[in-house]
Each structure stands twice: as C-alpha cells, then as structure tokens.
Coordinates of N, CA and C in Angstrom, one line a residue:
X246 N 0.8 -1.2 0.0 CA 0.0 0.0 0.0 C 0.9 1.2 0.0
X247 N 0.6 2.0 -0.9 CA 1.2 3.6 -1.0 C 1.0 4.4 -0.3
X248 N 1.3 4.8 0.4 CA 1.2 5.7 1.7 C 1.3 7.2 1.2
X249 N 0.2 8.4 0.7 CA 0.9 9.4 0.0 C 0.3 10.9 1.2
X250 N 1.0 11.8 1.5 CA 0.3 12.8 2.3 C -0.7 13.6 1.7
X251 N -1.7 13.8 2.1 CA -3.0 14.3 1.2 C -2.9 15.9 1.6
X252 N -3.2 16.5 0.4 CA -2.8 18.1 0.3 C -4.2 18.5 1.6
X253 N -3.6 19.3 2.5 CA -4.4 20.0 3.5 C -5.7 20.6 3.1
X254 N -5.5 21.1 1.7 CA -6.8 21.9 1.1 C -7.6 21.0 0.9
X255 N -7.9 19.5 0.0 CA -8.5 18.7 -0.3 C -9.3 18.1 1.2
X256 N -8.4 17.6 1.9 CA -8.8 17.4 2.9 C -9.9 18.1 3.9
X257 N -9.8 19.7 4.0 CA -10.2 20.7 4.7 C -11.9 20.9 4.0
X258 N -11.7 20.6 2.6 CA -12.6 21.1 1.8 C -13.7 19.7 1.9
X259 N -13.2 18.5 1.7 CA -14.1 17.5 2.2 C -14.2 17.1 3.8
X260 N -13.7 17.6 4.4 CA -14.4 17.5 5.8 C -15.3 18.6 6.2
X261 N -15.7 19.8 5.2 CA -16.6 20.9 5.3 C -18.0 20.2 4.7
X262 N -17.5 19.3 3.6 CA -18.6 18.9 2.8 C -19.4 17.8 3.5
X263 N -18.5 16.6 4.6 CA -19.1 15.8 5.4 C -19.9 16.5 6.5
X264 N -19.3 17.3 6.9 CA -20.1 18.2 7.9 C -21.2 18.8 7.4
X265 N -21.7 18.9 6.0 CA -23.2 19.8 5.7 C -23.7 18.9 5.5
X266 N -23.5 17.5 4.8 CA -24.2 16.2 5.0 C -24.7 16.4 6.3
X267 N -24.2 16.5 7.0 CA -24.2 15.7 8.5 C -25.7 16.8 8.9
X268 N -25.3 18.2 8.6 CA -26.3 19.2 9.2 C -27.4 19.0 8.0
X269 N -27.0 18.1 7.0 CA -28.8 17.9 6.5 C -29.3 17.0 6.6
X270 N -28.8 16.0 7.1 CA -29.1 14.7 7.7 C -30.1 15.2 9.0
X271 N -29.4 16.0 10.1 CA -30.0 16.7 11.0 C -31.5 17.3 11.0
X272 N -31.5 18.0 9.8 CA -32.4 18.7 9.3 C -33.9 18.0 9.0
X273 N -33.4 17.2 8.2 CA -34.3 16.1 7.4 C -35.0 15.0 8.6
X274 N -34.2 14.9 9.9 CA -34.7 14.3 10.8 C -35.5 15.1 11.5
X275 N -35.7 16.4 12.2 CA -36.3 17.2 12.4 C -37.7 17.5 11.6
X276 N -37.8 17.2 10.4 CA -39.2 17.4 9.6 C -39.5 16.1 9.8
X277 N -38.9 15.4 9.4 CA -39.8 13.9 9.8 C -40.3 13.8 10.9
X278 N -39.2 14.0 12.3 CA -40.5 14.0 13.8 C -41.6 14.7 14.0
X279 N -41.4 16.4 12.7 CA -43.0 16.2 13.1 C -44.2 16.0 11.8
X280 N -43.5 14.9 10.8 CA -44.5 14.7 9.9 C -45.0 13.1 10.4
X281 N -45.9 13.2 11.2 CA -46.7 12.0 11.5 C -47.1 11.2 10.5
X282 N -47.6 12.1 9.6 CA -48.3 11.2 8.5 C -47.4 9.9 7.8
X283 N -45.8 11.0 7.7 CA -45.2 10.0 7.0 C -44.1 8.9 7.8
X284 N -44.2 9.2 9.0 CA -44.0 8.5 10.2 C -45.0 7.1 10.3
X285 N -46.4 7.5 10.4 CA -47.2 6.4 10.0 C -46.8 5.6 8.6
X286 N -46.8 6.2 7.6 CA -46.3 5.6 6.3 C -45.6 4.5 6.3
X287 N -44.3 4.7 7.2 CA -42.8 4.1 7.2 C -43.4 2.7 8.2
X288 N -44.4 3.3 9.2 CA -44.4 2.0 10.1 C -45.6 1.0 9.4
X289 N -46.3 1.4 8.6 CA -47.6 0.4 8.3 C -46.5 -0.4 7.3
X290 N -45.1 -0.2 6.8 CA -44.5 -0.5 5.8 C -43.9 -1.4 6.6
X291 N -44.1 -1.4 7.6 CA -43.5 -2.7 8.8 C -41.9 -2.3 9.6
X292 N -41.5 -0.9 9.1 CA -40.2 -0.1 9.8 C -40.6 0.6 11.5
X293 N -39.7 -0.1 11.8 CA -39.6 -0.3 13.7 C -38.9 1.6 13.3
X294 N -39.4 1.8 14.7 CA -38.9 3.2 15.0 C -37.2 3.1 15.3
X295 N -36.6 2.1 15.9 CA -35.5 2.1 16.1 C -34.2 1.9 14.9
X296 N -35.1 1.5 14.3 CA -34.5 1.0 12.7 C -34.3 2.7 11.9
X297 N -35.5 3.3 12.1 CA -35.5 4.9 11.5 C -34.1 5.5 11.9
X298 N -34.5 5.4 13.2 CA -33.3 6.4 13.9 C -31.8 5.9 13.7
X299 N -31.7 4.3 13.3 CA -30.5 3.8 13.4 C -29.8 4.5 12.2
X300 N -30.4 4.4 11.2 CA -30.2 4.9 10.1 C -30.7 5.9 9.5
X301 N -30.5 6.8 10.6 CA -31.3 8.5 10.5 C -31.9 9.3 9.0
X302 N -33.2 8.0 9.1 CA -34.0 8.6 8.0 C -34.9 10.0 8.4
X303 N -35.0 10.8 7.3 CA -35.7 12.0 7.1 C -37.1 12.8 6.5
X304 N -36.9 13.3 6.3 CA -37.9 13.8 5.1 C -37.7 15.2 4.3
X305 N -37.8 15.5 2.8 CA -37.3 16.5 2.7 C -39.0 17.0 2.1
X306 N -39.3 18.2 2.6 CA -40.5 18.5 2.8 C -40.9 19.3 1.2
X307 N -42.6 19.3 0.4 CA -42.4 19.8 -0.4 C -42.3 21.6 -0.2
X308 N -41.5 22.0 -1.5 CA -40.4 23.5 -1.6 C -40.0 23.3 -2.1
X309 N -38.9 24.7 -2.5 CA -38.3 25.0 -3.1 C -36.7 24.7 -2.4
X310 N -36.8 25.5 -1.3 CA -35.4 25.9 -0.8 C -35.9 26.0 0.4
X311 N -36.4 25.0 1.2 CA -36.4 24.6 2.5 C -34.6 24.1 3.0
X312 N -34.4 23.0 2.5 CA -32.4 22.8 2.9 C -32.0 24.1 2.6
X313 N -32.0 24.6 1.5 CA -31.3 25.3 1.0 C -31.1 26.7 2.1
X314 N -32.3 27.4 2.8 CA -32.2 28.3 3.8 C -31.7 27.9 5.3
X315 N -31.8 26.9 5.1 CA -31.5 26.3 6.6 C -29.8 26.2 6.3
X316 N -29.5 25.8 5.5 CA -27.7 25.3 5.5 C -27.6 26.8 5.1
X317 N -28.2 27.6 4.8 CA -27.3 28.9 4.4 C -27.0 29.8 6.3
X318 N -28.8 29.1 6.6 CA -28.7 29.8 8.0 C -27.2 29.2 9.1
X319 N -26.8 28.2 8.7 CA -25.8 27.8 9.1 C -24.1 28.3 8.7
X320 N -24.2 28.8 7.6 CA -23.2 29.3 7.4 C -22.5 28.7 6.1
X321 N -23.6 27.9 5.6 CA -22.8 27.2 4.0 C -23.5 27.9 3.0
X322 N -22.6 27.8 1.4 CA -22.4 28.6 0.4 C -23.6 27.7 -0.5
X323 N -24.2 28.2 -1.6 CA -24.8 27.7 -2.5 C -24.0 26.7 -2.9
X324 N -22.6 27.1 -3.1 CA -21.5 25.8 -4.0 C -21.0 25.4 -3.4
X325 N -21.5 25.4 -1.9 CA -20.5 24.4 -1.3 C -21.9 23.1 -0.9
X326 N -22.6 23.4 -1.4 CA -24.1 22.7 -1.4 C -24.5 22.0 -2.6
X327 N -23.9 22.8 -3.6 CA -24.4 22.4 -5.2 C -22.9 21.5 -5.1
X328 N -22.0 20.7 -4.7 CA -21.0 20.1 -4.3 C -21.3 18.5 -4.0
X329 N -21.6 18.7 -3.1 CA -22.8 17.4 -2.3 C -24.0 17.1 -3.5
X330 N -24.3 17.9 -3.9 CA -25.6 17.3 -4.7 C -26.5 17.7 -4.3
X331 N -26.9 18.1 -3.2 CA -27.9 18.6 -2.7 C -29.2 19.8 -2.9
X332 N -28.2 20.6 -4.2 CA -29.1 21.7 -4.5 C -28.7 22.0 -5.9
X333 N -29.3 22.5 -6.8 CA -29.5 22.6 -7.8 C -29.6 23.9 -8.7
X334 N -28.5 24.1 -9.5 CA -28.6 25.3 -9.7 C -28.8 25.2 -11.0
X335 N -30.2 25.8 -11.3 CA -30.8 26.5 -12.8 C -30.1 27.3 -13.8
X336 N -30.8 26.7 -15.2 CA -30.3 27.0 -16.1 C -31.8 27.9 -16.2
X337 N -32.6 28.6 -15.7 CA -33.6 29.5 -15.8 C -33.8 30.4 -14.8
X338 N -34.3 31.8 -14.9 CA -34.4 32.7 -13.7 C -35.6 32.4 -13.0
X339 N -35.3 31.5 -12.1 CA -36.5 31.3 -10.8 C -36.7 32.5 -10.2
X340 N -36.0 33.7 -10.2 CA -36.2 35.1 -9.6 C -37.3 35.7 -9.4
X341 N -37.6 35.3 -10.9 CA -38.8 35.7 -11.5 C -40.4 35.2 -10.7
X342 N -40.1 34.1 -10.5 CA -41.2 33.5 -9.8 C -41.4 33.7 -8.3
X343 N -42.6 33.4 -7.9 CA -43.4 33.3 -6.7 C -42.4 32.7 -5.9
X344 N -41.5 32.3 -5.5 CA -40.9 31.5 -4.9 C -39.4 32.6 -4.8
X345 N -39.1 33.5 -5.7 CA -38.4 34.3 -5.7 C -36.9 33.7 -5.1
X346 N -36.3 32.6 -5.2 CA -35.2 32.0 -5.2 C -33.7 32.8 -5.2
X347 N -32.8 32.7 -4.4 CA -31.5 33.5 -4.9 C -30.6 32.3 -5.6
X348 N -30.2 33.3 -6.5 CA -29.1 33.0 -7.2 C -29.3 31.5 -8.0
X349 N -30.8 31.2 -8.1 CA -31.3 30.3 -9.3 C -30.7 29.0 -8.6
X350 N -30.7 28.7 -7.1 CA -30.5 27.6 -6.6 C -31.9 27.5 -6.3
X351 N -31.5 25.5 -6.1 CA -33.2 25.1 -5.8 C -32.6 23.5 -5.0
X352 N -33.3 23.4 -4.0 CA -33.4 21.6 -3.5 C -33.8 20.7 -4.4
X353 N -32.5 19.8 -4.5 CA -33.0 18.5 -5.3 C -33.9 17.4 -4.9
X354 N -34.1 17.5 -3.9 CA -35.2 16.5 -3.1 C -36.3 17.2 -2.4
X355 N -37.7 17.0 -3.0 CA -38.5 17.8 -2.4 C -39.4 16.4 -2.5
X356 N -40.2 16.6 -1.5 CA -41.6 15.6 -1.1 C -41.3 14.3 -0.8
X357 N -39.9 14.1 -0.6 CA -39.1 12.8 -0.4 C -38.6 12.4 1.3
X358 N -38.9 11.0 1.1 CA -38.7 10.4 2.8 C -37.2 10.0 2.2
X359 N -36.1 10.8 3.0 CA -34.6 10.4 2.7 C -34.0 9.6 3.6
X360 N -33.3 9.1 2.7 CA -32.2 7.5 3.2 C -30.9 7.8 3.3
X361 N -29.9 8.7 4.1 CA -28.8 9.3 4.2 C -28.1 8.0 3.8
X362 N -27.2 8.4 2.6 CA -26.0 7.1 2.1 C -24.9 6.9 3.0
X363 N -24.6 6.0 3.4 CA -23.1 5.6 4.6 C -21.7 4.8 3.7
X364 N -20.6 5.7 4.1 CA -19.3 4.9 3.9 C -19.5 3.5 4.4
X365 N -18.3 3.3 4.1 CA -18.1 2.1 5.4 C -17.7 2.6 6.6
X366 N -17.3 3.9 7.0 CA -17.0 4.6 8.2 C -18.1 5.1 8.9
X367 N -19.1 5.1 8.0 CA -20.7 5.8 8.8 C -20.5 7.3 8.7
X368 N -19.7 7.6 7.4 CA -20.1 8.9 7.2 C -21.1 9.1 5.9
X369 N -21.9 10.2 6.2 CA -22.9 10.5 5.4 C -22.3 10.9 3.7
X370 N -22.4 10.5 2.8 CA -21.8 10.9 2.0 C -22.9 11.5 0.3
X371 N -24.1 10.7 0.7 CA -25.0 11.3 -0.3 C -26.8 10.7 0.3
X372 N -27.4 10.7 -0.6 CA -29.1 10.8 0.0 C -29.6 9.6 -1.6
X373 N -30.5 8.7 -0.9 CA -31.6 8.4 -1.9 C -33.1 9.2 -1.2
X374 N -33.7 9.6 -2.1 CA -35.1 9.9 -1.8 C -36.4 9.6 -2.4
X375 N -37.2 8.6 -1.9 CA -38.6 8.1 -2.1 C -39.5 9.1 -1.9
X376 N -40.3 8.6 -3.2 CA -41.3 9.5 -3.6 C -42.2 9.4 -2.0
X377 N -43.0 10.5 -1.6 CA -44.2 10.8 -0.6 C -45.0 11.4 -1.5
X378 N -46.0 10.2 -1.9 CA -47.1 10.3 -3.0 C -48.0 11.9 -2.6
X379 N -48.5 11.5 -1.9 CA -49.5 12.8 -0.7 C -49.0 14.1 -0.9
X380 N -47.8 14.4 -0.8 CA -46.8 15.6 -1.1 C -46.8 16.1 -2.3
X381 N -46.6 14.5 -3.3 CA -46.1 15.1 -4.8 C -46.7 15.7 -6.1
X382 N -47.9 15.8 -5.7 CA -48.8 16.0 -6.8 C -48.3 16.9 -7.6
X383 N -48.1 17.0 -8.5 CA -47.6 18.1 -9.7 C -46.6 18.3 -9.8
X384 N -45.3 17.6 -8.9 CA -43.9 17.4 -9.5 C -43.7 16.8 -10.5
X385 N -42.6 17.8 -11.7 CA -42.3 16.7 -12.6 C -41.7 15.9 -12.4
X386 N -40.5 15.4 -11.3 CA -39.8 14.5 -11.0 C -40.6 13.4 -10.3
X387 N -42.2 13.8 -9.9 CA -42.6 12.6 -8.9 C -42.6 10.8 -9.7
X388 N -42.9 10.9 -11.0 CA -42.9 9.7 -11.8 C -41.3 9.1 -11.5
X389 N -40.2 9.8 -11.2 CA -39.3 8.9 -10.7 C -39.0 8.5 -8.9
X390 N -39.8 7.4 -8.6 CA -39.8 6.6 -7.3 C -38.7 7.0 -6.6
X391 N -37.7 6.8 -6.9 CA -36.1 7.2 -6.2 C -35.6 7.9 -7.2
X392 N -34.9 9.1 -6.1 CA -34.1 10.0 -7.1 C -32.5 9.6 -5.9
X393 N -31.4 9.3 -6.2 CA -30.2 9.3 -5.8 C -29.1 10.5 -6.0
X394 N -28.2 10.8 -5.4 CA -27.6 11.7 -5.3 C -26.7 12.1 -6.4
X395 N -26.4 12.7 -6.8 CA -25.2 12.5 -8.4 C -23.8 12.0 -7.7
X396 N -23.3 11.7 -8.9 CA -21.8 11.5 -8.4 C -20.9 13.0 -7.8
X397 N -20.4 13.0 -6.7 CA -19.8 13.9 -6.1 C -18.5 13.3 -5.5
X398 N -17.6 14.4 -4.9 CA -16.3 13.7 -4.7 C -16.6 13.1 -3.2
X399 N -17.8 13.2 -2.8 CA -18.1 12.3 -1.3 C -18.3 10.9 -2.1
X400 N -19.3 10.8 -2.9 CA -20.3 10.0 -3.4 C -19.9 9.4 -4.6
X401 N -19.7 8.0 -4.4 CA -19.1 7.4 -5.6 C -20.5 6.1 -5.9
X402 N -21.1 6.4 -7.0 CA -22.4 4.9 -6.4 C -21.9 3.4 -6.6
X403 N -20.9 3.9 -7.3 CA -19.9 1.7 -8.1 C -19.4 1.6 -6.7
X404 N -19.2 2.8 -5.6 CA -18.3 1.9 -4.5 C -19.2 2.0 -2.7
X405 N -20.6 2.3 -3.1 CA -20.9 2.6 -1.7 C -22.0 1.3 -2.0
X406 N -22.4 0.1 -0.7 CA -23.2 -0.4 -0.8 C -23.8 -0.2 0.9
X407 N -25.3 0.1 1.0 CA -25.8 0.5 1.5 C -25.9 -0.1 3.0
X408 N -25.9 0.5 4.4 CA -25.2 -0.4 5.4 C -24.2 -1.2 5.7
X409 N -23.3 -1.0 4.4 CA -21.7 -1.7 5.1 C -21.5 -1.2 6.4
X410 N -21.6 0.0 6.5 CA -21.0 0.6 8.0 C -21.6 -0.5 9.0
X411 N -23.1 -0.9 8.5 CA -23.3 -1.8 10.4 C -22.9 -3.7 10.2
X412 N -22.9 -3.7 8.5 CA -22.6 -5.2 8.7 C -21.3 -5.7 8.4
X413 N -20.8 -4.9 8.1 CA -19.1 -5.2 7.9 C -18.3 -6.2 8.9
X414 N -18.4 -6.2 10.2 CA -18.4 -7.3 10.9 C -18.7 -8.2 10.8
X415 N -20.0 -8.3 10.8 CA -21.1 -9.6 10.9 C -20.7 -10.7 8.9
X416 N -20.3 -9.3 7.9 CA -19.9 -10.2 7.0 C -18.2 -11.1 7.3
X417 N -17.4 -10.7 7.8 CA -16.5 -10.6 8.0 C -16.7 -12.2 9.1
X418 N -17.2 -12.4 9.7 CA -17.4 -13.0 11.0 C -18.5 -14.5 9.7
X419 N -18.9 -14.2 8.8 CA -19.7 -15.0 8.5 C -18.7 -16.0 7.0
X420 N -18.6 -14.6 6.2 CA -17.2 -14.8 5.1 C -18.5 -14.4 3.7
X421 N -19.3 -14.2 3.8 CA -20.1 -13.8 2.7 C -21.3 -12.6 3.1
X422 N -22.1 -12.4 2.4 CA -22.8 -11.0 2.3 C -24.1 -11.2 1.6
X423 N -25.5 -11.1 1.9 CA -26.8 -11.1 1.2 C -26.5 -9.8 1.4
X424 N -27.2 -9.5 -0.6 CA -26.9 -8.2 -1.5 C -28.5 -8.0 -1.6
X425 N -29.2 -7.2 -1.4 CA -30.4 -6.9 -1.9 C -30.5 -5.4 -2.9
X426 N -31.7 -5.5 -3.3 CA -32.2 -4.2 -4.4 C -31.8 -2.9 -3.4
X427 N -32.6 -2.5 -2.6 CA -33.2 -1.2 -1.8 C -32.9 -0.9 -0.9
X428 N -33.4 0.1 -0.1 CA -32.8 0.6 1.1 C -34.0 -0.6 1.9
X429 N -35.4 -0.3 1.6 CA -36.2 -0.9 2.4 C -36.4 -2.3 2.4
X430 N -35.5 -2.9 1.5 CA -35.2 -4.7 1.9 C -34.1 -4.2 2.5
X431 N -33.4 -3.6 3.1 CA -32.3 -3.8 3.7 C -32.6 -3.5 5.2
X432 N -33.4 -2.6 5.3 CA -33.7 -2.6 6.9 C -34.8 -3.6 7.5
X433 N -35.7 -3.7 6.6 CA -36.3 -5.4 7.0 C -35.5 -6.5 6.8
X434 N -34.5 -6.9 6.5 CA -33.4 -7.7 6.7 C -32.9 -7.4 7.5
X435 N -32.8 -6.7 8.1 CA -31.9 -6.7 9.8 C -33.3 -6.6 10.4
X436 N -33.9 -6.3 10.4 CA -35.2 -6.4 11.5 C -35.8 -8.1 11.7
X437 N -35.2 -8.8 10.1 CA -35.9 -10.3 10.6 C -34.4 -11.2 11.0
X438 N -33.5 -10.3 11.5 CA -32.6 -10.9 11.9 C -30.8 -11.1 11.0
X439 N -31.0 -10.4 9.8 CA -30.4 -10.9 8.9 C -28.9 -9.3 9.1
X440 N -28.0 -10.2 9.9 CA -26.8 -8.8 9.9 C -26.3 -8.7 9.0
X441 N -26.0 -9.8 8.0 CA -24.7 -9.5 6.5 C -25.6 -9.5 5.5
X442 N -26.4 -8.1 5.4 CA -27.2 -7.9 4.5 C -26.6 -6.3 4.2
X443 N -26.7 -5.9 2.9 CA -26.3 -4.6 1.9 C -26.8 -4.9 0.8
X444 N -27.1 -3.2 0.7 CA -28.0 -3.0 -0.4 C -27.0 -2.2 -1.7
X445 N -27.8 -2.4 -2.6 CA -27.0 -2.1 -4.0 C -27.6 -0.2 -4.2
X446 N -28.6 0.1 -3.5 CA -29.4 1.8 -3.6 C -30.1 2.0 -4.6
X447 N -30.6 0.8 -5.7 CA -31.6 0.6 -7.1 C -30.8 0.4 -7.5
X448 N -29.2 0.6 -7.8 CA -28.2 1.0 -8.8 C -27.7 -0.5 -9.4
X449 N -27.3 -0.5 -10.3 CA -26.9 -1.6 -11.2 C -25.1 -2.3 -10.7
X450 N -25.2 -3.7 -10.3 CA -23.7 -3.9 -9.8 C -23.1 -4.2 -11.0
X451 N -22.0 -3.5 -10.8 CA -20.7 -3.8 -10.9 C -19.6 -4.9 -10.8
X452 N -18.7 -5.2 -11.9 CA -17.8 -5.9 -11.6 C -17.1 -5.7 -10.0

C-alpha cells in the first residue's frame, strides 16, 4: 500500500462537505418527527422506529429551498451545497417566480422520505429519496420513485453499498454477504434478523 500525504486543502474542503451532510441529515430528521403522516407511512410498511433512527431517515418536505435556507442559516455557500448534490442550480431565472429563489438555486429532493448514504466509516456521503405520493402531486420528478444523489467527490455509487457501515463485521465474521435491491429490503433484513445484508441503492452492480 502507497502511503501518500493528502494536500491540507483537499482534505479541509471535504471535511466541510461531510459536515453539511451531516447538518442535513439533522435537518431532514427534524421534519420527519413532526410529519406523523409519514411517520405512520414508514411504520404500516412494517419499519420499527429504532430502525428509523439507526439509520437517521428524514424527510425532505415539499419546496423549493427549504435545505437550501436552513444550511445557508448555518453558514454554507450555495456551491458548497451544489458540491454534495444537494441543491440545484438553474439553467432558468426562478427570480422571477413566486418563490423568488437566490441566485437560481433550488433543493434537489423535495416531497421525499430520505435515506442518508453511509461509507463504510458511517459517514454521510450522499441521500436516496422516495417519492411521498400525498406531497407530490404536480412534481415533474414525482414519476421517478427514487431520485439518488449524483456522483460527487463524497459519493461514488460503483463503490458505496448501503449499510456496510453496520454489517461489515457480521460479514466478516460470516465470510459472505446477502446483496439486496433497496434501502427498504435492507432494513427489513436486519429487523428479521439478517446482519450481512447490503443494499445495491436501485443501482446496477458492478464488476
């Protein structure tokens, strides 16, 4: 193994970017405790409340730039947002509209119950988000069920498989791994007992 020292900038600049994951991870858990409805949702779907929290699912509420004012309230940049994937910046003047938007940013996930993506270290590195039908009426994106995060220098999708962080042990300890589709076969696989289970996030495997 090559041992090489990593330039301080690179470094500084993705540990700024793990940390607004982290404060939208926060965020997204905060609307969820008080959207009951979709709290009920998750549970008639047979997801234990401990399961939610293990894997600090959210919700990103319908809007425009709901993340988008909360992570500015905190002190991050449109482009250090449009970075992560998280926000979207227009090729049209949203200025113009009702919604009066700055600088033609917008949230990529709107009406969506989100699935914070994990390393194998349990750091947050990107989001899948399920459609919340009730929410979506008149989105054009609602026709796509999961929207996933783009490739970013957090977020690689060929190399992240979903809950390595908690079963990496248990595969390790076993010598193999049940691979499933989804986020939500993967947390009902640990709920019926099943620890060396990881998900693919819809995404197509790889060699």
């Amino acid at each position: 193994i090559e041992l090489k020292k990593e330039d301080p900038r690179i470094r500084s600049e993705r540990v700024r970017m793990l940390s607004l994951t982290d404060d939208a991870v926060s965020f997204y858990e905060s609307v969820l405790f008080k959207r009951k409805d979709v709290g009920a949702y998750l549970k008639d779907r047979g997801l234990e409340g401990e399961t939610a929290k293990r894997f600090r699912l959210g919700y990103a509420a319908h809007g425009w730039d709901n993340l988008l004012n909360h992570l500015k309230s905190k002190g991050y940049s449109e482009s250090e947002m449009e970075k992560t994937g998280l926000v979207i910046k227009s090729d049209r003047n949203l200025q113009s509209t009702s919604y009066n938007l700055q600088a033609n940013y917008y949230d990529r996930f709107r009406s969506r119950i989100m699935f914070p993506l994990f390393d194998g270290s349990g750091r947050i590195v990107g989001f899948t988000g399920r459609i919340f039908e009730k929410d979506a009426e008149g989105q054009k994106d609602a026709d796509a069920k999961y929207i996933n995060s783009p490739q970013t220098e957090l977020y690689d999708k060929s190399k992240i498989l979903y809950g390595m962080h908690i079963a990496k042990d248990e595969i390790r300890k076993q010598g193999k791994a049940v691979i499933v589709e989804g986020q939500m076969d993967l947390l009902m696989s640990l709920q019926a007992g099943i620890q060396h289970a990881v998900a693919v996030s819809v995404t197509a495997l790889t060699p």
